mmCIF file of C-alpha atoms in Angstrom:
data_model
loop_
_atom_site.group_PDB
_atom_site.id
_atom_site.type_symbol
_atom_site.label_atom_id
_atom_site.label_comp_id
_atom_site.label_asym_id
_atom_site.label_seq_id
_atom_site.Cartn_x
_atom_site.Cartn_y
_atom_site.Cartn_z
ATOM 1 C CA MET A 1 101.214 84.959 131.408
ATOM 2 C CA ASN A 2 99.898 82.312 133.806
ATOM 3 C CA LYS A 3 98.416 83.226 137.185
ATOM 4 C CA LEU A 4 101.591 82.224 139.165
ATOM 5 C CA ALA A 5 103.770 84.386 137.039
ATOM 6 C CA LYS A 6 101.583 87.393 137.608
ATOM 7 C CA ILE A 7 101.476 86.875 141.382
ATOM 8 C CA ALA A 8 105.369 86.504 141.319
ATOM 9 C CA ALA A 9 105.743 89.641 139.436
ATOM 10 C CA LEU A 10 103.410 91.471 141.796
ATOM 11 C CA LEU A 11 105.316 90.346 144.872
ATOM 12 C CA PHE A 12 108.689 91.280 143.260
ATOM 13 C CA LEU A 13 107.375 94.831 142.608
ATOM 14 C CA VAL A 14 106.078 95.207 146.260
ATOM 15 C CA ALA A 15 109.453 94.016 147.410
ATOM 16 C CA LEU A 16 111.118 96.774 145.121
ATOM 17 C CA ILE A 17 108.927 99.312 146.558
ATOM 18 C CA CYS A 18 109.507 98.401 150.303
ATOM 19 C CA ALA A 19 113.239 97.823 150.062
ATOM 20 C CA PRO A 20 114.317 101.546 150.058
ATOM 21 C CA VAL A 21 112.110 102.394 153.080
ATOM 22 C CA ALA A 22 114.021 99.678 155.192
ATOM 23 C CA ALA A 23 117.509 100.934 153.944
ATOM 24 C CA PHE A 24 116.810 104.315 155.351
ATOM 25 C CA ALA A 25 115.594 103.150 158.747
ATOM 26 C CA GLN A 26 117.392 104.574 161.722
ATOM 27 C CA ASP A 27 117.677 103.908 165.444
ATOM 28 C CA ALA A 28 116.071 106.026 168.130
ATOM 29 C CA ALA A 29 119.347 107.849 168.915
ATOM 30 C CA ALA A 30 119.256 109.771 165.487
ATOM 31 C CA THR A 31 120.374 113.235 165.706
ATOM 32 C CA ASP A 32 118.135 116.134 164.619
ATOM 33 C CA ALA A 33 120.187 116.535 161.207
ATOM 34 C CA ALA A 34 119.641 112.772 160.378
ATOM 35 C CA GLU A 35 115.931 113.179 161.383
ATOM 36 C CA GLN A 36 115.502 116.053 158.899
ATOM 37 C CA ALA A 37 117.346 113.989 156.164
ATOM 38 C CA VAL A 38 114.727 111.172 156.733
ATOM 39 C CA ALA A 39 112.013 113.561 156.545
ATOM 40 C CA ALA A 40 113.361 115.222 153.385
ATOM 41 C CA SER A 41 113.482 111.776 151.839
ATOM 42 C CA SER A 42 109.922 111.023 152.256
ATOM 43 C CA LEU A 43 109.553 110.263 148.483
ATOM 44 C CA THR A 44 111.721 107.247 148.822
ATOM 45 C CA PRO A 45 109.067 104.691 147.949
ATOM 46 C CA LEU A 46 108.498 106.789 144.742
ATOM 47 C CA TYR A 47 112.102 106.165 143.892
ATOM 48 C CA GLY A 48 111.657 102.476 144.551
ATOM 49 C CA ILE A 49 108.626 102.512 142.089
ATOM 50 C CA GLY A 50 110.759 104.241 139.461
ATOM 51 C CA VAL A 51 113.486 101.779 139.694
ATOM 52 C CA GLY A 52 111.076 98.765 139.611
ATOM 53 C CA LEU A 53 109.309 100.092 136.633
ATOM 54 C CA THR A 54 112.674 100.843 134.914
ATOM 55 C CA ILE A 55 114.084 97.326 135.349
ATOM 56 C CA PHE A 56 110.678 95.797 134.483
ATOM 57 C CA GLY A 57 110.545 97.852 131.207
ATOM 58 C CA ALA A 58 114.003 96.861 130.159
ATOM 59 C CA ALA A 59 113.497 93.116 131.000
ATOM 60 C CA LEU A 60 110.193 93.248 128.851
ATOM 61 C CA GLY A 61 112.019 94.954 125.995
ATOM 62 C CA ILE A 62 115.042 92.578 125.952
ATOM 63 C CA ALA A 63 112.731 89.676 126.228
ATOM 64 C CA ARG A 64 110.611 90.653 123.313
ATOM 65 C CA ILE A 65 113.727 91.312 121.253
ATOM 66 C CA GLY A 66 115.002 87.937 122.143
ATOM 67 C CA ALA A 67 111.763 86.156 121.252
ATOM 68 C CA SER A 68 111.384 88.008 118.054
ATOM 69 C CA SER A 69 114.942 87.209 116.922
ATOM 70 C CA VAL A 70 114.731 83.520 117.750
ATOM 71 C CA GLU A 71 111.398 83.344 115.758
ATOM 72 C CA ASN A 72 112.781 85.055 112.796
ATOM 73 C CA MET A 73 116.086 82.990 112.840
ATOM 74 C CA ALA A 74 113.774 79.872 112.768
ATOM 75 C CA ARG A 75 112.015 81.430 109.737
ATOM 76 C CA GLN A 76 115.024 82.366 107.849
ATOM 77 C CA PRO A 77 118.125 80.477 109.120
ATOM 78 C CA GLU A 78 120.489 81.981 106.419
ATOM 79 C CA VAL A 79 120.212 85.418 108.018
ATOM 80 C CA ALA A 80 120.554 84.207 111.623
ATOM 81 C CA GLY A 81 124.204 86.014 111.980
ATOM 82 C CA LYS A 82 122.690 89.405 111.003
ATOM 83 C CA ILE A 83 119.702 88.945 113.286
ATOM 84 C CA ASN A 84 121.892 87.874 116.215
ATOM 85 C CA THR A 85 124.231 91.011 115.748
ATOM 86 C CA ALA A 86 121.221 93.336 115.488
ATOM 87 C CA MET A 87 119.679 91.636 118.750
ATOM 88 C CA ILE A 88 122.833 92.043 120.674
ATOM 89 C CA ILE A 89 123.348 95.735 119.587
ATOM 90 C CA SER A 90 119.529 96.461 120.446
ATOM 91 C CA ALA A 91 119.937 94.766 123.889
ATOM 92 C CA ALA A 92 123.044 96.644 124.819
ATOM 93 C CA LEU A 93 121.386 99.889 123.864
ATOM 94 C CA ILE A 94 118.437 99.022 126.204
ATOM 95 C CA GLU A 95 120.835 98.219 128.987
ATOM 96 C CA GLY A 96 122.696 101.456 128.486
ATOM 97 C CA VAL A 97 119.351 103.450 128.740
ATOM 98 C CA THR A 98 118.232 101.299 131.661
ATOM 99 C CA PHE A 99 121.537 102.149 133.594
ATOM 100 C CA PHE A 100 121.078 105.841 132.805
ATOM 101 C CA ALA A 101 117.467 105.659 134.029
ATOM 102 C CA LEU A 102 118.383 103.853 137.144
ATOM 103 C CA ILE A 103 120.996 106.747 137.946
ATOM 104 C CA VAL A 104 118.271 109.223 137.403
ATOM 105 C CA CYS A 105 115.809 107.303 139.743
ATOM 106 C CA MET A 106 118.498 107.245 142.485
ATOM 107 C CA MET A 107 119.478 110.774 142.409
ATOM 108 C CA LYS A 108 117.959 113.445 144.556
#
């Protein structure tokens, strides 16, 4: 990976970590119950880290599946249909697990 891509990935992860904190910001007229709820959700940046790692892992997995399948299709064009089917099924399974992990990360 080149240097620019690494910097872009780092900035993206920082944005994912900081985004949930801004979403829970409240004005000064917050009630006591709302203040207690904000205090109880002090682990919000950790949820952002979990979501970011989940998305990053899924993207990395699907990218590796795509790269490997295209490489194998170039080597053996006669089995391209079977490889393509296996690639789509694998990517769908990764998407399903990613969706489940995102739900778990966002739950309290």
